[in-house]
Short mmCIF file of C-alpha atoms in Angstrom, two decimals:
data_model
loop_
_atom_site.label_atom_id
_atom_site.label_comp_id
_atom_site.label_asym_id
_atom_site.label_seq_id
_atom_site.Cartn_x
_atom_site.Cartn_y
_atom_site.Cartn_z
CA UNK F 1 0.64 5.85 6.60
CA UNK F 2 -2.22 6.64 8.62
CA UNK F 3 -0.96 9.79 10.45
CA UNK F 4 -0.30 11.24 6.28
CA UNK F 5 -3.65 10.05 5.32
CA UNK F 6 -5.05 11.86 8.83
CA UNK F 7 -2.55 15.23 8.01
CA UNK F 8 -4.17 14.99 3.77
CA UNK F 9 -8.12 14.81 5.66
CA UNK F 10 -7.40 17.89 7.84
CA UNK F 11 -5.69 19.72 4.90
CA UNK F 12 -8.33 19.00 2.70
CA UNK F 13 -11.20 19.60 5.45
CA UNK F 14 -9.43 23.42 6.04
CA UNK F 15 -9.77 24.41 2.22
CA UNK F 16 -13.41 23.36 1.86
CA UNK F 17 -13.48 19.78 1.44
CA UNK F 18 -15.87 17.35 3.16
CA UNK F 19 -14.09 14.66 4.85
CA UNK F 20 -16.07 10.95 5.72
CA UNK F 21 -14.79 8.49 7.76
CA UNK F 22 -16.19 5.16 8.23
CA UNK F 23 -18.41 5.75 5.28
CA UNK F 24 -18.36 3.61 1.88
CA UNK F 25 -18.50 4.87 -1.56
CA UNK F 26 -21.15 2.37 -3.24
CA UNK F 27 -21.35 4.28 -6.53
CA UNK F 28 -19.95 6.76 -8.92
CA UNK F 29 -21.53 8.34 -12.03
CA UNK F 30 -21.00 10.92 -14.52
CA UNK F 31 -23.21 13.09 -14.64
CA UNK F 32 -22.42 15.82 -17.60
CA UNK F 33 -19.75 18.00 -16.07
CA UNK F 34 -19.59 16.51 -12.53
CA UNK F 35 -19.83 13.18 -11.02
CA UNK F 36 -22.92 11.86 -8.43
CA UNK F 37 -21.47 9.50 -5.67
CA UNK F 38 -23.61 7.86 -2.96
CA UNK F 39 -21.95 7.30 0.25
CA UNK F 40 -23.55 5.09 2.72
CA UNK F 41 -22.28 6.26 6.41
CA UNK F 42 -24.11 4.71 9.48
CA UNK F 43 -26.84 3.68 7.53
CA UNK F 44 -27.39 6.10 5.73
CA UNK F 45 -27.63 6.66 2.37
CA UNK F 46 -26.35 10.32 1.03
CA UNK F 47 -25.70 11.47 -2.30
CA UNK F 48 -22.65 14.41 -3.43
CA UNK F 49 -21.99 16.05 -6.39
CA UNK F 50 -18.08 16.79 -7.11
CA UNK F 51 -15.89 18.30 -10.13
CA UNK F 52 -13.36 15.88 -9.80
CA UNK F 53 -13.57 12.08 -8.25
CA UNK F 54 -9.60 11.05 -7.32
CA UNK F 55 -9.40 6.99 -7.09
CA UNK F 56 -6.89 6.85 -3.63
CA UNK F 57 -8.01 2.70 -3.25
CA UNK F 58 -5.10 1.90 -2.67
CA UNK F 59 -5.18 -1.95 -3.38
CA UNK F 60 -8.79 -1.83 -4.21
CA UNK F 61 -8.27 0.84 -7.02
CA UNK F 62 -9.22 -1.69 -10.07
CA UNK F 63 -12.30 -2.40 -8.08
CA UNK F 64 -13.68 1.08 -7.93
CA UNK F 65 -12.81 1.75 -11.19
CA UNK F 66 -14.82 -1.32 -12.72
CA UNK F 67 -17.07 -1.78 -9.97
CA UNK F 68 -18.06 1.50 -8.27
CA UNK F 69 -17.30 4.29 -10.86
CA UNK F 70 -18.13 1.54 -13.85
CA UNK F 71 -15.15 2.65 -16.09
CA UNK F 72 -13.93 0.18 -19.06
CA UNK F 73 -10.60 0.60 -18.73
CA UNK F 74 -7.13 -1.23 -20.30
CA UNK F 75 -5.71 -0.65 -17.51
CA UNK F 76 -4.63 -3.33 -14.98
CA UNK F 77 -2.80 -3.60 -11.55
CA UNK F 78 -0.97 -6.30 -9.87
CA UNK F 79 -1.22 -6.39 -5.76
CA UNK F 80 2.38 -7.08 -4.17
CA UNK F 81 2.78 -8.13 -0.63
CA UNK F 82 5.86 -6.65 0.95
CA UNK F 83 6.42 -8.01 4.13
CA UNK F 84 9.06 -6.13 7.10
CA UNK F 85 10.53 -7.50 9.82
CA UNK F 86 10.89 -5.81 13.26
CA UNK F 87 14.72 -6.32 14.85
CA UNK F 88 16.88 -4.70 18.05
CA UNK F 89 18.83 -2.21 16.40
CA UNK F 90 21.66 -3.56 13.73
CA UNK F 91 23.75 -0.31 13.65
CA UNK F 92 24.67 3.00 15.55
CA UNK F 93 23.83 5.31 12.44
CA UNK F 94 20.70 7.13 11.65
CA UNK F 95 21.49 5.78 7.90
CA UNK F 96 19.68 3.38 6.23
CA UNK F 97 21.60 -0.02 4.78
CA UNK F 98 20.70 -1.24 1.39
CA UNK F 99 21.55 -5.02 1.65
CA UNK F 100 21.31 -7.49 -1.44
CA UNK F 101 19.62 -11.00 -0.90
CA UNK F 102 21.32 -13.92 -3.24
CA UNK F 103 18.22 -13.72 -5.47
CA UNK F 104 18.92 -9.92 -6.27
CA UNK F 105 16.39 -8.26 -4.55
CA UNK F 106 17.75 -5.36 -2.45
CA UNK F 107 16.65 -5.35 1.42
CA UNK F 108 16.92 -2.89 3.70
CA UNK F 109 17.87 -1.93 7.11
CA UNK F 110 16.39 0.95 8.31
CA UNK F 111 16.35 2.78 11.42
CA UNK F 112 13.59 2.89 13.84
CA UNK F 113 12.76 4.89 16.34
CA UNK F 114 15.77 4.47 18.99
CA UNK F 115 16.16 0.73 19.72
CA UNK F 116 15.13 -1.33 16.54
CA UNK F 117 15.46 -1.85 13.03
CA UNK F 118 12.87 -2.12 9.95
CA UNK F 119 14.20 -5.26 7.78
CA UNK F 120 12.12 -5.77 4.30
CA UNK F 121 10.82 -5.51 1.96
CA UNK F 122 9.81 -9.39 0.53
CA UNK F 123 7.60 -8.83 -3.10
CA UNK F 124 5.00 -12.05 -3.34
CA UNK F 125 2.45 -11.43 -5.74
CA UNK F 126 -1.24 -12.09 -4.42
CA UNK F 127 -4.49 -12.91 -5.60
CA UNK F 128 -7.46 -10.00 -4.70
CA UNK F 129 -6.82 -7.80 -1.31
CA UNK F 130 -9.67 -9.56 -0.12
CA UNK F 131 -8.65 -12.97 0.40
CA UNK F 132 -7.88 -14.31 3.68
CA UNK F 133 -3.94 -14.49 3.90
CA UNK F 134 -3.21 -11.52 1.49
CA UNK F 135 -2.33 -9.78 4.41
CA UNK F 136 -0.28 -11.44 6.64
CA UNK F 137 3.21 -12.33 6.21
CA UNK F 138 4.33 -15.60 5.76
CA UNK F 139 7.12 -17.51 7.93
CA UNK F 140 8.73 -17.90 4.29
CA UNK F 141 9.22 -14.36 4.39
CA UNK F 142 10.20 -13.41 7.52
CA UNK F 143 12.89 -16.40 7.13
CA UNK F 144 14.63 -15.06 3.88
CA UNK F 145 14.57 -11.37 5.70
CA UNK F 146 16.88 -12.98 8.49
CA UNK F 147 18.58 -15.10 6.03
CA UNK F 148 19.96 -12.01 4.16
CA UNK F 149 20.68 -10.71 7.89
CA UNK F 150 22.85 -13.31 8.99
CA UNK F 151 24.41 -13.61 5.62
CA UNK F 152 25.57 -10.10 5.37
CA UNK F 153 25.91 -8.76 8.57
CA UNK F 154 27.64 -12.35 10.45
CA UNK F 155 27.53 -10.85 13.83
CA UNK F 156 23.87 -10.04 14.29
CA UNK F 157 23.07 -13.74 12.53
CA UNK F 158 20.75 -14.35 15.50
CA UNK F 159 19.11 -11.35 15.72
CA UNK F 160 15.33 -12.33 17.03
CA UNK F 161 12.38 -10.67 14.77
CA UNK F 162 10.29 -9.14 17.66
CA UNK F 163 7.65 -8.27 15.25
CA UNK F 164 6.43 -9.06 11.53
CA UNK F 165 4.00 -6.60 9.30
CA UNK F 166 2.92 -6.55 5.67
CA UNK F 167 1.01 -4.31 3.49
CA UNK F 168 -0.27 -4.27 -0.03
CA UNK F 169 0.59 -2.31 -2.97
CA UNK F 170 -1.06 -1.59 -6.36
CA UNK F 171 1.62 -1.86 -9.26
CA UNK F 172 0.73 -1.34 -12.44
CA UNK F 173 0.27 -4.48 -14.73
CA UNK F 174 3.38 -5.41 -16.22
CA UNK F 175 2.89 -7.29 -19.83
CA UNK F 176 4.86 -10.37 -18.97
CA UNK F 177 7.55 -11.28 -16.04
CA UNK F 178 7.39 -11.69 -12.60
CA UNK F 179 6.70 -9.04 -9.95
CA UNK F 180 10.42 -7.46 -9.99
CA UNK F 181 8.97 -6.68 -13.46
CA UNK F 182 6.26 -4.68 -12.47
CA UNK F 183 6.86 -0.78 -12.62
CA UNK F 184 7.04 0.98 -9.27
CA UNK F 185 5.87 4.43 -10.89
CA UNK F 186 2.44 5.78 -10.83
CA UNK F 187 0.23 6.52 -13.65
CA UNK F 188 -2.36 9.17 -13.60
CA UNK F 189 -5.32 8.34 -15.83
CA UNK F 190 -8.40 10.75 -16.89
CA UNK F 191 -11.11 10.05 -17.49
CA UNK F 192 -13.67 13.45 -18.10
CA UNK F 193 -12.83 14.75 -14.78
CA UNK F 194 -11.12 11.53 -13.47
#
């Protein structure tokens, strides 16, 4: 993720765009045909004027839309903890395996570099991206990873997770049901030039 968000800043730097980092967006406003945002970068306060403002928060996106760019909006997100597990290498291929855990939920095996093996993902719905264990994987979760492991692939049942990682990701409200519910595709929303 980070090396495509680096290769997107140098892209956008080399047709004209002004690229921050370590800087924090504290407000967004329309102003007729272009939008004002204030950036506040080593203590400083600076101010830009732009065509088009793109919301890329990742799991904070409902909180610059309401809270920095002050947009009423129907629209609603759900944040969904998906949780990998790090393994030796389960298979010789360069393939991926789609496994299936009791519950449903599809898991899968994918190749990593030359000696391990990416096991997820887990879906557990979480509060705000800011509170303090939204991040980190649960022993729960890492548990039913291996569980569907040593159900469905006997002889690496004691494979040893070397390594655990989660991430966040914005999914767009569902009405009712739980998070399998939720729609994995994107919306695009405008609003003026947004």
């Amino acid at each position: 993720d980070a090396r495509l968000v680096s290769l997107n800043a140098r892209d956008a730097a080399e047709r004209g765009a002004i690229v921050l980092t370590r800087a924090r967006v504290t407000a967004a406003e329309r102003a007729g045909d272009h939008w004002r945002i204030t950036v506040i970068q080593d203590h400083d306060l600076r101010t830009f004027r732009a065509k088009v403002l793109v919301n890329a928060g990742g799991p904070w996106v409902e909180q610059v839309v309401r809270g920095i760019a002050r947009i009423d909006t129907k629209e609603s997100i759900r944040l969904v903890r998906g949780s990998h597990i790090l393994v030796p290498r389960l298979h010789g291929g360069d393939q991926a395996l789609t496994l299936q855990g009791e519950d449903g939920r599809v898991v899968f095996v994918i190749p990593y570099q030359q000696h391990w093996s990416l096991v997820g993902t887990t879906e557990v719905e979480v509060d705000a991206p800011l509170a303090p264990d939204a991040w980190h994987p649960t022993v729960a979760e890492a548990r039913y990873l291996r569980d569907v492991v040593r159900r469905l692939l006997p002889s690496h049942a004691d494979v040893p997770a070397i390594a655990v990682t989660s991430g966040l990701r914005p999914l767009l409200a569902a009405p009712q049901g739980g998070v399998g519910s939720a729609p994995r595709e994107h919306r695009v929303v405008e609003d003026g030039a947004l």
